[in-house]
Amino acid sequence: MKDILHYDIAVIGGGMAGMTAGVYAARANRSCVILESNITGGLTNSTYLVENFPSYTSIHGMELMQKCRDQVDSLGVAVEEVCEIQSVDLEAPYKRIETEEAVYLAKSVILATGRKPVLLDVPTECEQVHYCAICDGAPYAGKKILLVGGGNSAFDEGLYLKHLGVAQITIVEEMNRLFAAQAAQDALLGCDNVRCVLGTKVKDLAVVNGVLTGAVLENCASGECAVVEADGVFVFLGQIPNNELFKDAIRVNEAGYVLADADMQTNIPGVFSAGDINVKQFRQLTTAAADGTIAALMADRYVRSLG
């Protein structure tokens, strides 16, 4: 028999939007739980340096999110990490969220599930494919790596890998141009041990006894293939909305992002959404915090309306 736990507000997702919502829910004297499928912090944990968040000139992403977590804990918000949600029923008077361990019943729910990385689409799998240099980069000091993607994330992570002391970086971009900020391009491409291959995609991985030895690169124009040596692959091909739990109940756009209004209200009364999961022009830590603030204040107002 699973435990049945009652809360005023349940927040799904423990990134900047979710934890900000938790802070505001607690300050409104609402009982609140944050349910996070991984560890709290979201994608910001994989950001080496945050330099555009007011109050800090420069701070490591994981350190910033730990400070958010400390504040959430100090306010008595319940936090469940590595919490796999099995099902949700958002249309009932008491919103129902079921995990492996418990059933959560909440008067209001805030969806703050954010986004997740686009996976490398190749037939062969191995453990040496990664999506976070800060999480997984340290073992590759002195080794050769493949960096897949030509945007800001790829170059920021590439600079971090360079800082770790990788022996060689090969950047692979499917388009015929790079998209990262010019300053980041100059910083990384100016290194002797960094080369860039444009108009090329990763067709497959070369794996021997479960260990990566290289990758098969295909020229997008000619179809010609070549194998490059690599000890690890770091993939930064963009992100997609993390909406599997609720996409059949909540209105989303063609790309899967939630169609919430300016008050973070979704199409279901009492269900709000915040942060990168929403349709929006800009996705920044500051905009996520703003969304979380609004969602929590509106959730508090909704709970009050129930009497």
PDB file of C-alpha atoms in Angstrom:
ATOM      1  CA  MET A   1       0.000   0.000   0.000  1.00  0.00           C
ATOM      2  CA  LYS A   2       1.424   3.356  -1.025  1.00  0.00           C
ATOM      3  CA  ASP A   3       1.405   6.332   1.301  1.00  0.00           C
ATOM      4  CA  ILE A   4      -1.140   9.026   0.408  1.00  0.00           C
ATOM      5  CA  LEU A   5       0.272  12.500   1.001  1.00  0.00           C
ATOM      6  CA  HIS A   6      -1.751  15.717   0.879  1.00  0.00           C
ATOM      7  CA  TYR A   7      -0.360  19.129  -0.107  1.00  0.00           C
ATOM      8  CA  ASP A   8      -1.766  22.491  -1.070  1.00  0.00           C
ATOM      9  CA  ILE A   9       0.664  22.796  -3.989  1.00  0.00           C
ATOM     10  CA  ALA A  10       2.742  20.177  -5.780  1.00  0.00           C
ATOM     11  CA  VAL A  11       5.556  21.310  -8.056  1.00  0.00           C
ATOM     12  CA  ILE A  12       6.801  18.887 -10.703  1.00  0.00           C
ATOM     13  CA  GLY A  13      10.396  19.797 -11.485  1.00  0.00           C
ATOM     14  CA  GLY A  14      13.221  21.088  -9.317  1.00  0.00           C
ATOM     15  CA  GLY A  15      15.048  23.569 -11.533  1.00  0.00           C
ATOM     16  CA  MET A  16      15.076  27.346 -11.127  1.00  0.00           C
ATOM     17  CA  ALA A  17      11.365  27.734 -11.937  1.00  0.00           C
ATOM     18  CA  GLY A  18      10.319  24.875  -9.679  1.00  0.00           C
ATOM     19  CA  MET A  19      12.412  25.891  -6.688  1.00  0.00           C
ATOM     20  CA  THR A  20      11.378  29.541  -6.991  1.00  0.00           C
ATOM     21  CA  ALA A  21       7.766  28.360  -6.990  1.00  0.00           C
ATOM     22  CA  GLY A  22       8.508  26.354  -3.860  1.00  0.00           C
ATOM     23  CA  VAL A  23       9.935  29.415  -2.108  1.00  0.00           C
ATOM     24  CA  TYR A  24       6.880  31.529  -2.895  1.00  0.00           C
ATOM     25  CA  ALA A  25       4.434  28.755  -2.017  1.00  0.00           C
ATOM     26  CA  ALA A  26       6.076  28.313   1.376  1.00  0.00           C
ATOM     27  CA  ARG A  27       6.114  32.052   2.040  1.00  0.00           C
ATOM     28  CA  ALA A  28       2.371  32.055   1.339  1.00  0.00           C
ATOM     29  CA  ASN A  29       2.036  29.444   4.123  1.00  0.00           C
ATOM     30  CA  ARG A  30       1.077  26.721   1.699  1.00  0.00           C
ATOM     31  CA  SER A  31       2.189  23.148   2.209  1.00  0.00           C
ATOM     32  CA  CYS A  32       4.304  22.330  -0.819  1.00  0.00           C
ATOM     33  CA  VAL A  33       6.238  19.431  -2.278  1.00  0.00           C
ATOM     34  CA  ILE A  34       8.740  19.511  -5.138  1.00  0.00           C
ATOM     35  CA  LEU A  35       9.008  16.283  -7.130  1.00  0.00           C
ATOM     36  CA  GLU A  36      12.210  15.967  -9.161  1.00  0.00           C
ATOM     37  CA  SER A  37      13.063  12.983 -11.366  1.00  0.00           C
ATOM     38  CA  ASN A  38      16.805  13.611 -11.033  1.00  0.00           C
ATOM     39  CA  ILE A  39      18.533  15.889  -8.530  1.00  0.00           C
ATOM     40  CA  THR A  40      17.357  19.432  -7.960  1.00  0.00           C
ATOM     41  CA  GLY A  41      19.013  22.098 -10.060  1.00  0.00           C
ATOM     42  CA  GLY A  42      17.910  21.108 -13.544  1.00  0.00           C
ATOM     43  CA  LEU A  43      20.058  21.892 -16.558  1.00  0.00           C
ATOM     44  CA  THR A  44      21.737  24.729 -14.659  1.00  0.00           C
ATOM     45  CA  ASN A  45      23.743  22.091 -12.806  1.00  0.00           C
ATOM     46  CA  SER A  46      25.594  21.447 -16.064  1.00  0.00           C
ATOM     47  CA  THR A  47      26.465  25.126 -16.588  1.00  0.00           C
ATOM     48  CA  TYR A  48      30.062  25.789 -15.649  1.00  0.00           C
ATOM     49  CA  LEU A  49      29.731  29.517 -14.992  1.00  0.00           C
ATOM     50  CA  VAL A  50      26.594  31.648 -14.640  1.00  0.00           C
ATOM     51  CA  GLU A  51      27.441  35.286 -15.293  1.00  0.00           C
ATOM     52  CA  ASN A  52      24.029  36.808 -16.006  1.00  0.00           C
ATOM     53  CA  PHE A  53      22.108  36.191 -12.790  1.00  0.00           C
ATOM     54  CA  PRO A  54      21.641  39.321 -10.628  1.00  0.00           C
ATOM     55  CA  SER A  55      23.536  39.284  -7.304  1.00  0.00           C
ATOM     56  CA  TYR A  56      26.437  37.183  -8.601  1.00  0.00           C
ATOM     57  CA  THR A  57      29.090  38.489 -10.964  1.00  0.00           C
ATOM     58  CA  SER A  58      30.073  34.888 -11.611  1.00  0.00           C
ATOM     59  CA  ILE A  59      29.018  31.636  -9.952  1.00  0.00           C
ATOM     60  CA  HIS A  60      29.160  27.963 -10.846  1.00  0.00           C
ATOM     61  CA  GLY A  61      25.765  26.686 -11.960  1.00  0.00           C
ATOM     62  CA  MET A  62      25.706  23.859  -9.439  1.00  0.00           C
ATOM     63  CA  GLU A  63      26.637  26.239  -6.620  1.00  0.00           C
ATOM     64  CA  LEU A  64      23.837  28.634  -7.556  1.00  0.00           C
ATOM     65  CA  MET A  65      21.270  25.861  -7.587  1.00  0.00           C
ATOM     66  CA  GLN A  66      22.516  24.522  -4.252  1.00  0.00           C
ATOM     67  CA  LYS A  67      21.856  27.958  -2.769  1.00  0.00           C
ATOM     68  CA  CYS A  68      18.315  27.759  -4.168  1.00  0.00           C
ATOM     69  CA  ARG A  69      17.923  24.315  -2.629  1.00  0.00           C
ATOM     70  CA  ASP A  70      19.195  25.565   0.738  1.00  0.00           C
ATOM     71  CA  GLN A  71      16.548  28.291   0.739  1.00  0.00           C
ATOM     72  CA  VAL A  72      13.813  25.831  -0.206  1.00  0.00           C
ATOM     73  CA  ASP A  73      14.880  23.527   2.626  1.00  0.00           C
ATOM     74  CA  SER A  74      15.007  26.392   5.126  1.00  0.00           C
ATOM     75  CA  LEU A  75      11.347  27.160   4.398  1.00  0.00           C
ATOM     76  CA  GLY A  76      10.181  23.616   5.058  1.00  0.00           C
ATOM     77  CA  VAL A  77       9.296  22.674   1.493  1.00  0.00           C
ATOM     78  CA  ALA A  78       9.271  18.901   1.019  1.00  0.00           C
ATOM     79  CA  VAL A  79      11.631  17.796  -1.749  1.00  0.00           C
ATOM     80  CA  GLU A  80      11.656  14.356  -3.334  1.00  0.00           C
ATOM     81  CA  GLU A  81      14.643  13.727  -5.607  1.00  0.00           C
ATOM     82  CA  VAL A  82      15.230  10.846  -8.026  1.00  0.00           C
ATOM     83  CA  CYS A  83      11.472  10.518  -7.917  1.00  0.00           C
ATOM     84  CA  GLU A  84      10.033   8.721 -10.931  1.00  0.00           C
ATOM     85  CA  ILE A  85       6.454   9.829 -11.570  1.00  0.00           C
ATOM     86  CA  GLN A  86       4.334   7.004 -12.943  1.00  0.00           C
ATOM     87  CA  SER A  87       1.122   8.874 -13.682  1.00  0.00           C
ATOM     88  CA  VAL A  88      -0.700  12.151 -13.173  1.00  0.00           C
ATOM     89  CA  ASP A  89      -4.393  13.065 -13.104  1.00  0.00           C
ATOM     90  CA  LEU A  90      -4.601  16.825 -13.352  1.00  0.00           C
ATOM     91  CA  GLU A  91      -8.331  17.188 -13.980  1.00  0.00           C
ATOM     92  CA  ALA A  92      -9.613  15.815 -10.679  1.00  0.00           C
ATOM     93  CA  PRO A  93     -10.553  18.278  -7.896  1.00  0.00           C
ATOM     94  CA  TYR A  94      -7.503  16.995  -6.035  1.00  0.00           C
ATOM     95  CA  LYS A  95      -4.706  16.632  -8.575  1.00  0.00           C
ATOM     96  CA  ARG A  96      -3.198  13.160  -8.289  1.00  0.00           C
ATOM     97  CA  ILE A  97       0.475  12.370  -8.823  1.00  0.00           C
ATOM     98  CA  GLU A  98       1.639   8.795  -8.371  1.00  0.00           C
ATOM     99  CA  THR A  99       5.249   7.721  -7.898  1.00  0.00           C
ATOM    100  CA  GLU A 100       6.785   4.350  -7.090  1.00  0.00           C
ATOM    101  CA  GLU A 101       6.644   5.174  -3.384  1.00  0.00           C
ATOM    102  CA  ALA A 102       3.574   7.342  -2.812  1.00  0.00           C
ATOM    103  CA  VAL A 103       0.454   9.053  -4.110  1.00  0.00           C
ATOM    104  CA  TYR A 104       0.445  12.842  -3.844  1.00  0.00           C
ATOM    105  CA  LEU A 105      -2.873  14.695  -3.744  1.00  0.00           C
ATOM    106  CA  ALA A 106      -2.637  18.444  -4.295  1.00  0.00           C
ATOM    107  CA  LYS A 107      -5.128  21.257  -4.645  1.00  0.00           C
ATOM    108  CA  SER A 108      -2.919  22.886  -7.274  1.00  0.00           C
ATOM    109  CA  VAL A 109      -0.035  21.717  -9.438  1.00  0.00           C
ATOM    110  CA  ILE A 110       2.805  23.684 -11.017  1.00  0.00           C
ATOM    111  CA  LEU A 111       4.490  22.076 -14.014  1.00  0.00           C
ATOM    112  CA  ALA A 112       8.153  23.066 -14.114  1.00  0.00           C
ATOM    113  CA  THR A 113       9.619  20.097 -15.945  1.00  0.00           C
ATOM    114  CA  GLY A 114      11.841  22.144 -18.246  1.00  0.00           C
ATOM    115  CA  ARG A 115      13.630  20.648 -21.204  1.00  0.00           C
ATOM    116  CA  LYS A 116      15.934  17.737 -21.907  1.00  0.00           C
ATOM    117  CA  PRO A 117      18.785  17.231 -24.384  1.00  0.00           C
ATOM    118  CA  VAL A 118      18.233  15.985 -27.924  1.00  0.00           C
ATOM    119  CA  LEU A 119      19.869  12.562 -28.044  1.00  0.00           C
ATOM    120  CA  LEU A 120      22.489  11.498 -30.562  1.00  0.00           C
ATOM    121  CA  ASP A 121      20.637   9.485 -33.218  1.00  0.00           C
ATOM    122  CA  VAL A 122      22.975   6.610 -34.056  1.00  0.00           C
ATOM    123  CA  PRO A 123      22.390   2.840 -34.136  1.00  0.00           C
ATOM    124  CA  THR A 124      25.225   1.948 -31.761  1.00  0.00           C
ATOM    125  CA  GLU A 125      25.138   2.767 -28.059  1.00  0.00           C
ATOM    126  CA  CYS A 126      27.912   3.005 -25.495  1.00  0.00           C
ATOM    127  CA  GLU A 127      28.594   4.529 -22.099  1.00  0.00           C
ATOM    128  CA  GLN A 128      31.074   7.040 -23.501  1.00  0.00           C
ATOM    129  CA  VAL A 129      28.338   9.284 -24.978  1.00  0.00           C
ATOM    130  CA  HIS A 130      27.588  12.233 -22.693  1.00  0.00           C
ATOM    131  CA  TYR A 131      25.360  15.299 -22.530  1.00  0.00           C
ATOM    132  CA  CYS A 132      27.065  17.217 -19.716  1.00  0.00           C
ATOM    133  CA  ALA A 133      30.751  18.100 -19.649  1.00  0.00           C
ATOM    134  CA  ILE A 134      30.672  19.260 -16.032  1.00  0.00           C
ATOM    135  CA  CYS A 135      29.066  15.992 -14.941  1.00  0.00           C
ATOM    136  CA  ASP A 136      31.174  13.608 -17.019  1.00  0.00           C
ATOM    137  CA  GLY A 137      34.193  15.466 -18.390  1.00  0.00           C
ATOM    138  CA  ALA A 138      36.867  14.865 -15.745  1.00  0.00           C
ATOM    139  CA  PRO A 139      37.856  11.312 -16.834  1.00  0.00           C
ATOM    140  CA  TYR A 140      38.713  12.612 -20.331  1.00  0.00           C
ATOM    141  CA  ALA A 141      41.724  14.690 -19.319  1.00  0.00           C
ATOM    142  CA  GLY A 142      44.492  13.755 -21.745  1.00  0.00           C
ATOM    143  CA  LYS A 143      42.063  11.978 -24.093  1.00  0.00           C
ATOM    144  CA  LYS A 144      40.445  12.674 -27.461  1.00  0.00           C
ATOM    145  CA  ILE A 145      36.845  13.774 -27.581  1.00  0.00           C
ATOM    146  CA  LEU A 146      34.201  14.512 -30.191  1.00  0.00           C
ATOM    147  CA  LEU A 147      32.034  17.574 -29.574  1.00  0.00           C
ATOM    148  CA  VAL A 148      28.746  17.337 -31.496  1.00  0.00           C
ATOM    149  CA  GLY A 149      26.992  20.652 -32.165  1.00  0.00           C
ATOM    150  CA  GLY A 150      27.950  24.175 -33.163  1.00  0.00           C
ATOM    151  CA  GLY A 151      25.873  26.334 -30.838  1.00  0.00           C
ATOM    152  CA  ASN A 152      26.590  28.192 -27.616  1.00  0.00           C
ATOM    153  CA  SER A 153      26.134  25.156 -25.395  1.00  0.00           C
ATOM    154  CA  ALA A 154      28.614  23.112 -27.404  1.00  0.00           C
ATOM    155  CA  PHE A 155      31.254  25.825 -27.318  1.00  0.00           C
ATOM    156  CA  ASP A 156      30.731  26.663 -23.650  1.00  0.00           C
ATOM    157  CA  GLU A 157      31.084  22.999 -22.748  1.00  0.00           C
ATOM    158  CA  GLY A 158      34.031  22.693 -25.121  1.00  0.00           C
ATOM    159  CA  LEU A 159      35.822  25.494 -23.292  1.00  0.00           C
ATOM    160  CA  TYR A 160      35.212  23.675 -20.038  1.00  0.00           C
ATOM    161  CA  LEU A 161      36.607  20.438 -21.480  1.00  0.00           C
ATOM    162  CA  LYS A 162      39.652  22.358 -22.673  1.00  0.00           C
ATOM    163  CA  HIS A 163      40.028  23.650 -19.110  1.00  0.00           C
ATOM    164  CA  LEU A 164      39.991  20.028 -17.903  1.00  0.00           C
ATOM    165  CA  GLY A 165      42.942  19.245 -20.160  1.00  0.00           C
ATOM    166  CA  VAL A 166      41.525  17.018 -22.897  1.00  0.00           C
ATOM    167  CA  ALA A 167      44.140  16.117 -25.495  1.00  0.00           C
ATOM    168  CA  GLN A 168      42.086  16.850 -28.609  1.00  0.00           C
ATOM    169  CA  ILE A 169      38.647  18.209 -29.484  1.00  0.00           C
ATOM    170  CA  THR A 170      36.954  17.587 -32.825  1.00  0.00           C
ATOM    171  CA  ILE A 171      33.830  19.709 -33.298  1.00  0.00           C
ATOM    172  CA  VAL A 172      31.210  18.252 -35.643  1.00  0.00           C
ATOM    173  CA  GLU A 173      28.392  20.470 -36.965  1.00  0.00           C
ATOM    174  CA  GLU A 174      25.815  19.272 -39.480  1.00  0.00           C
ATOM    175  CA  MET A 175      25.196  22.726 -40.921  1.00  0.00           C
ATOM    176  CA  ASN A 176      27.773  24.610 -42.969  1.00  0.00           C
ATOM    177  CA  ARG A 177      28.238  27.282 -40.320  1.00  0.00           C
ATOM    178  CA  LEU A 178      28.622  27.619 -36.580  1.00  0.00           C
ATOM    179  CA  PHE A 179      26.022  29.296 -34.378  1.00  0.00           C
ATOM    180  CA  ALA A 180      27.924  29.987 -31.161  1.00  0.00           C
ATOM    181  CA  ALA A 181      28.816  33.510 -30.074  1.00  0.00           C
ATOM    182  CA  GLN A 182      31.878  34.734 -31.920  1.00  0.00           C
ATOM    183  CA  ALA A 183      33.827  35.243 -28.696  1.00  0.00           C
ATOM    184  CA  ALA A 184      33.319  31.596 -27.750  1.00  0.00           C
ATOM    185  CA  GLN A 185      34.272  30.469 -31.250  1.00  0.00           C
ATOM    186  CA  ASP A 186      37.458  32.520 -31.166  1.00  0.00           C
ATOM    187  CA  ALA A 187      38.406  31.207 -27.732  1.00  0.00           C
ATOM    188  CA  LEU A 188      37.954  27.534 -28.595  1.00  0.00           C
ATOM    189  CA  LEU A 189      38.978  27.423 -32.251  1.00  0.00           C
ATOM    190  CA  GLY A 190      42.107  29.372 -31.448  1.00  0.00           C
ATOM    191  CA  CYS A 191      43.523  26.355 -29.616  1.00  0.00           C
ATOM    192  CA  ASP A 192      46.021  24.142 -31.429  1.00  0.00           C
ATOM    193  CA  ASN A 193      44.320  20.930 -30.307  1.00  0.00           C
ATOM    194  CA  VAL A 194      40.843  21.899 -31.571  1.00  0.00           C
ATOM    195  CA  ARG A 195      39.549  21.301 -35.091  1.00  0.00           C
ATOM    196  CA  CYS A 196      36.117  21.815 -36.609  1.00  0.00           C
ATOM    197  CA  VAL A 197      34.305  19.808 -39.293  1.00  0.00           C
ATOM    198  CA  LEU A 198      31.270  21.511 -40.871  1.00  0.00           C
ATOM    199  CA  GLY A 199      28.546  20.012 -43.060  1.00  0.00           C
ATOM    200  CA  THR A 200      29.109  16.696 -41.346  1.00  0.00           C
ATOM    201  CA  LYS A 201      27.098  14.447 -39.047  1.00  0.00           C
ATOM    202  CA  VAL A 202      27.840  11.495 -36.800  1.00  0.00           C
ATOM    203  CA  LYS A 203      26.508   8.437 -38.620  1.00  0.00           C
ATOM    204  CA  ASP A 204      27.562   5.808 -36.095  1.00  0.00           C
ATOM    205  CA  LEU A 205      29.971   4.997 -33.294  1.00  0.00           C
ATOM    206  CA  ALA A 206      32.929   2.641 -33.424  1.00  0.00           C
ATOM    207  CA  VAL A 207      32.751   0.449 -30.332  1.00  0.00           C
ATOM    208  CA  VAL A 208      34.958  -2.504 -29.350  1.00  0.00           C
ATOM    209  CA  ASN A 209      33.911  -4.661 -26.391  1.00  0.00           C
ATOM    210  CA  GLY A 210      31.618  -1.904 -25.171  1.00  0.00           C
ATOM    211  CA  VAL A 211      34.320   0.766 -25.306  1.00  0.00           C
ATOM    212  CA  LEU A 212      34.239   3.684 -27.743  1.00  0.00           C
ATOM    213  CA  THR A 213      37.197   3.885 -30.103  1.00  0.00           C
ATOM    214  CA  GLY A 214      35.892   6.467 -32.561  1.00  0.00           C
ATOM    215  CA  ALA A 215      32.991   7.713 -34.634  1.00  0.00           C
ATOM    216  CA  VAL A 216      31.878   7.391 -38.237  1.00  0.00           C
ATOM    217  CA  LEU A 217      31.426  10.859 -39.731  1.00  0.00           C
ATOM    218  CA  GLU A 218      29.382  11.379 -42.890  1.00  0.00           C
ATOM    219  CA  ASN A 219      29.757  14.371 -45.188  1.00  0.00           C
ATOM    220  CA  CYS A 220      26.200  15.674 -45.663  1.00  0.00           C
ATOM    221  CA  ALA A 221      26.824  16.762 -49.269  1.00  0.00           C
ATOM    222  CA  SER A 222      28.831  13.872 -50.697  1.00  0.00           C
ATOM    223  CA  GLY A 223      27.792  11.037 -48.403  1.00  0.00           C
ATOM    224  CA  GLU A 224      31.426  10.069 -47.951  1.00  0.00           C
ATOM    225  CA  CYS A 225      32.301   8.574 -44.572  1.00  0.00           C
ATOM    226  CA  ALA A 226      35.432   8.652 -42.466  1.00  0.00           C
ATOM    227  CA  VAL A 227      36.322   7.312 -39.033  1.00  0.00           C
ATOM    228  CA  VAL A 228      37.866   9.610 -36.432  1.00  0.00           C
ATOM    229  CA  GLU A 229      39.406   8.434 -33.192  1.00  0.00           C
ATOM    230  CA  ALA A 230      37.615   9.436 -30.002  1.00  0.00           C
ATOM    231  CA  ASP A 231      37.582   8.289 -26.399  1.00  0.00           C
ATOM    232  CA  GLY A 232      34.369  10.134 -25.630  1.00  0.00           C
ATOM    233  CA  VAL A 233      31.506  11.961 -27.347  1.00  0.00           C
ATOM    234  CA  PHE A 234      29.825  15.031 -25.878  1.00  0.00           C
ATOM    235  CA  VAL A 235      26.527  15.920 -27.532  1.00  0.00           C
ATOM    236  CA  PHE A 236      24.915  19.385 -27.569  1.00  0.00           C
ATOM    237  CA  LEU A 237      22.237  19.345 -30.261  1.00  0.00           C
ATOM    238  CA  GLY A 238      19.650  21.439 -28.493  1.00  0.00           C
ATOM    239  CA  GLN A 239      16.770  20.622 -26.183  1.00  0.00           C
ATOM    240  CA  ILE A 240      13.157  19.501 -26.366  1.00  0.00           C
ATOM    241  CA  PRO A 241      10.289  20.008 -23.891  1.00  0.00           C
ATOM    242  CA  ASN A 242      10.020  17.453 -21.119  1.00  0.00           C
ATOM    243  CA  ASN A 243       6.262  16.971 -21.457  1.00  0.00           C
ATOM    244  CA  GLU A 244       5.601  13.220 -21.556  1.00  0.00           C
ATOM    245  CA  LEU A 245       3.701  13.213 -18.278  1.00  0.00           C
ATOM    246  CA  PHE A 246       1.002  15.647 -19.292  1.00  0.00           C
ATOM    247  CA  LYS A 247       1.072  16.356 -23.042  1.00  0.00           C
ATOM    248  CA  ASP A 248      -2.275  14.590 -23.578  1.00  0.00           C
ATOM    249  CA  ALA A 249      -4.061  16.711 -20.956  1.00  0.00           C
ATOM    250  CA  ILE A 250      -2.338  20.094 -21.201  1.00  0.00           C
ATOM    251  CA  ARG A 251      -2.541  22.228 -24.331  1.00  0.00           C
ATOM    252  CA  VAL A 252       0.835  22.440 -26.052  1.00  0.00           C
ATOM    253  CA  ASN A 253       2.025  23.926 -29.338  1.00  0.00           C
ATOM    254  CA  GLU A 254       3.321  21.960 -32.311  1.00  0.00           C
ATOM    255  CA  ALA A 255       6.770  21.748 -30.719  1.00  0.00           C
ATOM    256  CA  GLY A 256       5.366  20.431 -27.439  1.00  0.00           C
ATOM    257  CA  TYR A 257       5.706  23.566 -25.299  1.00  0.00           C
ATOM    258  CA  VAL A 258       2.881  24.446 -22.897  1.00  0.00           C
ATOM    259  CA  LEU A 259       0.457  27.157 -23.999  1.00  0.00           C
ATOM    260  CA  ALA A 260       0.115  29.012 -20.693  1.00  0.00           C
ATOM    261  CA  ASP A 261      -1.174  32.557 -20.348  1.00  0.00           C
ATOM    262  CA  ALA A 262       0.653  35.493 -18.752  1.00  0.00           C
ATOM    263  CA  ASP A 263      -0.432  34.233 -15.316  1.00  0.00           C
ATOM    264  CA  MET A 264       1.071  30.794 -16.032  1.00  0.00           C
ATOM    265  CA  GLN A 265      -2.436  29.300 -16.117  1.00  0.00           C
ATOM    266  CA  THR A 266      -2.861  26.262 -18.373  1.00  0.00           C
ATOM    267  CA  ASN A 267      -6.104  25.020 -19.887  1.00  0.00           C
ATOM    268  CA  ILE A 268      -6.903  23.130 -16.658  1.00  0.00           C
ATOM    269  CA  PRO A 269      -8.012  25.179 -13.625  1.00  0.00           C
ATOM    270  CA  GLY A 270      -5.519  24.931 -10.796  1.00  0.00           C
ATOM    271  CA  VAL A 271      -2.715  23.714 -13.038  1.00  0.00           C
ATOM    272  CA  PHE A 272       0.026  26.222 -13.796  1.00  0.00           C
ATOM    273  CA  SER A 273       3.282  25.914 -15.710  1.00  0.00           C
ATOM    274  CA  ALA A 274       6.564  27.752 -15.352  1.00  0.00           C
ATOM    275  CA  GLY A 275       9.996  28.009 -16.909  1.00  0.00           C
ATOM    276  CA  ASP A 276      11.429  26.488 -20.042  1.00  0.00           C
ATOM    277  CA  ILE A 277       8.472  24.144 -20.578  1.00  0.00           C
ATOM    278  CA  ASN A 278       6.352  27.145 -21.604  1.00  0.00           C
ATOM    279  CA  VAL A 279       6.036  28.734 -25.032  1.00  0.00           C
ATOM    280  CA  LYS A 280       8.219  31.824 -24.717  1.00  0.00           C
ATOM    281  CA  GLN A 281      10.650  34.035 -26.578  1.00  0.00           C
ATOM    282  CA  PHE A 282      13.522  33.838 -24.088  1.00  0.00           C
ATOM    283  CA  ARG A 283      14.639  31.016 -21.814  1.00  0.00           C
ATOM    284  CA  GLN A 284      16.957  32.296 -19.104  1.00  0.00           C
ATOM    285  CA  LEU A 285      17.408  31.665 -15.388  1.00  0.00           C
ATOM    286  CA  THR A 286      15.845  35.041 -14.670  1.00  0.00           C
ATOM    287  CA  THR A 287      12.767  34.335 -16.797  1.00  0.00           C
ATOM    288  CA  ALA A 288      12.403  30.911 -15.163  1.00  0.00           C
ATOM    289  CA  ALA A 289      12.512  32.507 -11.714  1.00  0.00           C
ATOM    290  CA  ALA A 290       9.903  35.061 -12.782  1.00  0.00           C
ATOM    291  CA  ASP A 291       7.626  32.321 -14.106  1.00  0.00           C
ATOM    292  CA  GLY A 292       8.000  30.321 -10.892  1.00  0.00           C
ATOM    293  CA  THR A 293       7.097  33.391  -8.856  1.00  0.00           C
ATOM    294  CA  ILE A 294       3.939  34.082 -10.858  1.00  0.00           C
ATOM    295  CA  ALA A 295       2.883  30.427 -10.922  1.00  0.00           C
ATOM    296  CA  ALA A 296       3.180  30.089  -7.145  1.00  0.00           C
ATOM    297  CA  LEU A 297       1.301  33.318  -6.440  1.00  0.00           C
ATOM    298  CA  MET A 298      -1.477  32.252  -8.805  1.00  0.00           C
ATOM    299  CA  ALA A 299      -1.560  28.764  -7.286  1.00  0.00           C
ATOM    300  CA  ASP A 300      -1.927  30.345  -3.845  1.00  0.00           C
ATOM    301  CA  ARG A 301      -4.806  32.466  -5.141  1.00  0.00           C
ATOM    302  CA  TYR A 302      -6.430  29.377  -6.650  1.00  0.00           C
ATOM    303  CA  VAL A 303      -6.145  27.403  -3.410  1.00  0.00           C
ATOM    304  CA  ARG A 304      -7.696  30.324  -1.501  1.00  0.00           C
ATOM    305  CA  SER A 305     -10.598  30.347  -3.952  1.00  0.00           C
ATOM    306  CA  LEU A 306     -11.420  26.772  -2.987  1.00  0.00           C
ATOM    307  CA  GLY A 307     -12.312  27.950   0.512  1.00  0.00           C
TER     308      GLY A 307
END
